[in-house]
Structures are given as C-alpha cells and as structure tokens.
Tab-separated table of C-alpha atoms in Angstrom:
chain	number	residue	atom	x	y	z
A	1	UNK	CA	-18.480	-19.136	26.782
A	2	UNK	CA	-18.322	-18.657	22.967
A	3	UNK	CA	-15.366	-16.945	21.413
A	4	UNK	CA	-14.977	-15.116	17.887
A	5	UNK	CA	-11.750	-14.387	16.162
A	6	UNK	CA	-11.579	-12.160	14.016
A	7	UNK	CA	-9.521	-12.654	10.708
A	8	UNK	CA	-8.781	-10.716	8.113
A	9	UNK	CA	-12.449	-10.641	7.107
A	10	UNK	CA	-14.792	-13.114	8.532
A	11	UNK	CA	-15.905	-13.783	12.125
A	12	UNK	CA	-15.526	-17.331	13.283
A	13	UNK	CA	-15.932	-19.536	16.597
A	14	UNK	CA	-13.275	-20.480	18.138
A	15	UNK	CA	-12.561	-24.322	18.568
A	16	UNK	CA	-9.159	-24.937	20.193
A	17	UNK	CA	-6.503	-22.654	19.701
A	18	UNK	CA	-5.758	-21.270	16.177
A	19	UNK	CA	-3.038	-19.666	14.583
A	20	UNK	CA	-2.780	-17.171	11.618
A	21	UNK	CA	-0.621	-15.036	9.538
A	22	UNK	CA	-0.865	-11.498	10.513
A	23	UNK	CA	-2.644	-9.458	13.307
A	24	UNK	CA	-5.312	-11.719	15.310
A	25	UNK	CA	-8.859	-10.132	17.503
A	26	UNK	CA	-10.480	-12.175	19.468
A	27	UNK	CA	-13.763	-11.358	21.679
A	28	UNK	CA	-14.879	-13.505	23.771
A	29	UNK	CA	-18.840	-12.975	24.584
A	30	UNK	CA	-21.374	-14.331	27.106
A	31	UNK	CA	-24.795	-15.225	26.758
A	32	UNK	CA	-24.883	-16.472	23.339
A	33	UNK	CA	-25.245	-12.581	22.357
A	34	UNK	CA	-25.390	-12.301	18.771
A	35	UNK	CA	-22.585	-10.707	16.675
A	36	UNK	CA	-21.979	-8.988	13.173
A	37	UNK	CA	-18.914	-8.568	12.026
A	38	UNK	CA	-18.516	-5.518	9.215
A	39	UNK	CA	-15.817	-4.770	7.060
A	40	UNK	CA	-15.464	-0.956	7.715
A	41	UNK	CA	-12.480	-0.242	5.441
A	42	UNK	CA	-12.869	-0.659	1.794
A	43	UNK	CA	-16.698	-1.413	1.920
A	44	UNK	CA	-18.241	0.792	3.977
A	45	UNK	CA	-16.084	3.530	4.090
A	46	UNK	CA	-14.155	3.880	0.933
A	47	UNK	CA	-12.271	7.181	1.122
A	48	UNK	CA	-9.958	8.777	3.912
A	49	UNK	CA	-8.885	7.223	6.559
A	50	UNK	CA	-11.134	4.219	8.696
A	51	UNK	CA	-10.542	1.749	11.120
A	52	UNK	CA	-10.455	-2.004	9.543
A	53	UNK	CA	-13.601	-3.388	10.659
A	54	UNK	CA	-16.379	-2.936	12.914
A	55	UNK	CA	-17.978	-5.973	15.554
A	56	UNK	CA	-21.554	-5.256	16.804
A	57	UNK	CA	-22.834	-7.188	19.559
A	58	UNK	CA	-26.618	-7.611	20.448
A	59	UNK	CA	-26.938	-6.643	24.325
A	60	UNK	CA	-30.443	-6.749	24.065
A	61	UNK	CA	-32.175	-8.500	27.115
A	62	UNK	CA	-35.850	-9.514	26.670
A	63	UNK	CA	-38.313	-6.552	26.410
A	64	UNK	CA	-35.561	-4.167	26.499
A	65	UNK	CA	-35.194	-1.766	23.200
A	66	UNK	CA	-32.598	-1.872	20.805
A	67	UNK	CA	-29.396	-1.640	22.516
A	68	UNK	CA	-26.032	-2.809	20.692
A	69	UNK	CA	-22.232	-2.946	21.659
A	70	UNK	CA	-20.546	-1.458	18.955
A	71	UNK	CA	-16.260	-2.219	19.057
A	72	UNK	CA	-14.155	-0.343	16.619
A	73	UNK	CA	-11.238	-2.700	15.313
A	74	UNK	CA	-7.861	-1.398	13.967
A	75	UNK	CA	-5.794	-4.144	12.929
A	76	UNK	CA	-1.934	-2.747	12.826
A	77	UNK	CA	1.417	-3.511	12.969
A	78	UNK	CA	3.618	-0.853	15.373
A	79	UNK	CA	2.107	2.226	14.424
A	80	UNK	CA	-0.273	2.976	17.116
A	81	UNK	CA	-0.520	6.611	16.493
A	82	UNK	CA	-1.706	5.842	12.860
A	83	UNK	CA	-4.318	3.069	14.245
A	84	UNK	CA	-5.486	6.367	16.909
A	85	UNK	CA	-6.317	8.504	13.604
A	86	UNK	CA	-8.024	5.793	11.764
A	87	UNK	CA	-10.087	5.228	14.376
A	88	UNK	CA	-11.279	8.909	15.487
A	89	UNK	CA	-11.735	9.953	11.735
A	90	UNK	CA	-14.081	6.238	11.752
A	91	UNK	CA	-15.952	7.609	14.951
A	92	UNK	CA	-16.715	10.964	13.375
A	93	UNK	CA	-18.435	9.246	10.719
A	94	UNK	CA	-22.299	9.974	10.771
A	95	UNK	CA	-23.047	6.389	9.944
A	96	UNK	CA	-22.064	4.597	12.599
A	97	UNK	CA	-24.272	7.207	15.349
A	98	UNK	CA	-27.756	5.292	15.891
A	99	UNK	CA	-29.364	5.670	19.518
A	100	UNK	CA	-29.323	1.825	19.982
A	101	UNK	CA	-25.205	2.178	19.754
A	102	UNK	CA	-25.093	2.099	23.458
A	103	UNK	CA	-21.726	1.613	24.313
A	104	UNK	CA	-19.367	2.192	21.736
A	105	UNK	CA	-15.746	0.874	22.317
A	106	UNK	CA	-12.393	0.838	20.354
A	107	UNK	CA	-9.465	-1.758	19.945
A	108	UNK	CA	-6.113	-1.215	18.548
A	109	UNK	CA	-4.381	-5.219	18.034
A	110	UNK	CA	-0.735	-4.091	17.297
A	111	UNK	CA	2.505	-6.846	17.127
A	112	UNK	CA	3.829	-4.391	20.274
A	113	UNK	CA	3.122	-1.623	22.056
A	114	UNK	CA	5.926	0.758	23.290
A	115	UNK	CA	7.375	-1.326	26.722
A	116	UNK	CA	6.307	2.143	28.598
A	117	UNK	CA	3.207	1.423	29.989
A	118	UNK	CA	2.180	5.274	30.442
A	119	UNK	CA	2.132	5.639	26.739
A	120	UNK	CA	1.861	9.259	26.086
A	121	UNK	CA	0.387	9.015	23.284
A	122	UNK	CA	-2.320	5.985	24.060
A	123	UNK	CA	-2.994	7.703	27.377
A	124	UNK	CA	-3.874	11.065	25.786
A	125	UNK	CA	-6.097	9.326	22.983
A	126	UNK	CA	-7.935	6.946	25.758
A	127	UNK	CA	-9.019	10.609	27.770
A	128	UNK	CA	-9.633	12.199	24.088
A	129	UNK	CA	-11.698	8.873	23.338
A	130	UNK	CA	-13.630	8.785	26.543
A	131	UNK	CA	-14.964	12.189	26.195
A	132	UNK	CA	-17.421	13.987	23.954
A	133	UNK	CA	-18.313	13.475	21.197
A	134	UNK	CA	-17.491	9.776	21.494
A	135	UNK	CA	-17.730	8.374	24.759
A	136	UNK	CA	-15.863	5.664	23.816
A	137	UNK	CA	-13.629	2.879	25.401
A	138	UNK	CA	-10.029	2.375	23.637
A	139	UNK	CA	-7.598	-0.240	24.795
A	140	UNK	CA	-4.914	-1.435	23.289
A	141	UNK	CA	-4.275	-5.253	22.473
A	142	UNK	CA	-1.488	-7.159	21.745
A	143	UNK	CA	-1.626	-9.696	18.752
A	144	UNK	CA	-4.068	-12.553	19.907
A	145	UNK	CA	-4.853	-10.934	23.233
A	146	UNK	CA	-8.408	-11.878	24.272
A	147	UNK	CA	-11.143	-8.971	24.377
A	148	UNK	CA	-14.580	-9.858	26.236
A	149	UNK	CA	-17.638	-8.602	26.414
C-alpha cells in the first residue's frame, strides 16, 4: 500500500519510517489512487482564517465520472478549538465546492488532544461538521498518526 506524508509543504512517499520537526500527516491510500497535495493557507487562500493545506485524492474507477476525496488538513499544536475555526471558515469557501468533491473530510494533527475522550468541544464540531452545509468527516489525529483512505 503506498503512503504519503505530509510535511510542511510537499507530499512525499513514504520509505521506512521518517522523522521531522513539527506536526506530521500521513495518509495512507490504496489502489495507487492519485493524490494532489495543495497549500491552502498562504496561496490559495490569503486572507482570514484557512486550514493549512488541502490533499485530493482521485477515487475515480474506470468509466465512472469525476469523483475526488477531498481531506481538509489543519496542522496545530494544542489548540484544537482554533484548528475547528480554521477549518469551517476553509469549508465555507466557494472554491473548494465542485460536484466531483464527493466526500469531503477534515483532519486536525495536534501534539495532544485533551485525555477526555468525549471532548466537548471535538464532539460538538464532528455533529456540526457532519451536517449541512458540509457533510463532512472530522477526526482528530495525533502527531504522526496514520490516516487512510
């Protein structure tokens, strides 16, 4: 199965295990599906507040339309609640709504996560997320944690 890690700005296969400075996502994907990595904040979003980048993944089977994965990436140290805004005001933004965006997710890689599982706060955004007008997945990782597709 190929893997990806994604660094501070470049998507790269995995080969071993690697280590680096900072906050680490990694998807793991099947079926050779393709992958683009974009730099959402400073590039494509410029003003306000944005998530750090954006990962879309090709789940297009042969003679089947358009139809992409698209996985929101915030990239923080503790403060989740912060990495929750970043990434609604990101999903509001017109440019990322395209009918072949057929599943849209969201990942939060923080250094910890409050030891309460039942996060209040994570637990409201997930049912906030999940509903209209996203529809969208959000999970939380921890630093390094594996994501798959």
């Amino acid at each position: 199965t190929p893997q990806f890690i994604f660094f501070s700005a470049f998507l790269v296969p995995v080969i071993g295990s690697s280590t680096e400075q900072g906050r680490k996502y990694t998807l793991e994907v099947s079926n050779n599906q393709k992958t683009t990595l974009f730099n959402v904040d400073g590039y494509i979003i410029t003003k306000g507040q944005k998530c750090d980048k954006l990962v879309l993944v090709d789940n297009n089977e042969e003679g089947d339309d358009e139809n992409w994965n698209e996985i929101f990436v915030e990239l923080k140290g503790k403060d989740v609640s912060h990495a929750i805004d970043q990434i609604r005001e990101t999903l509001k933004n017109p440019l990322f709504a395209h009918p072949s965006n057929k599943i849209v997710k969201a990942r939060i890689v923080a250094a910890s996560f409050p030891a309460n599982k039942s996060n209040p706060i994570m637990e409201k955004a997930k049912k906030e997320f999940a509903s209209s007008p996203f529809f969208c997945e959000l999970r939380g990782l921890k630093n390094g944690q594996k994501d798959k597709i």
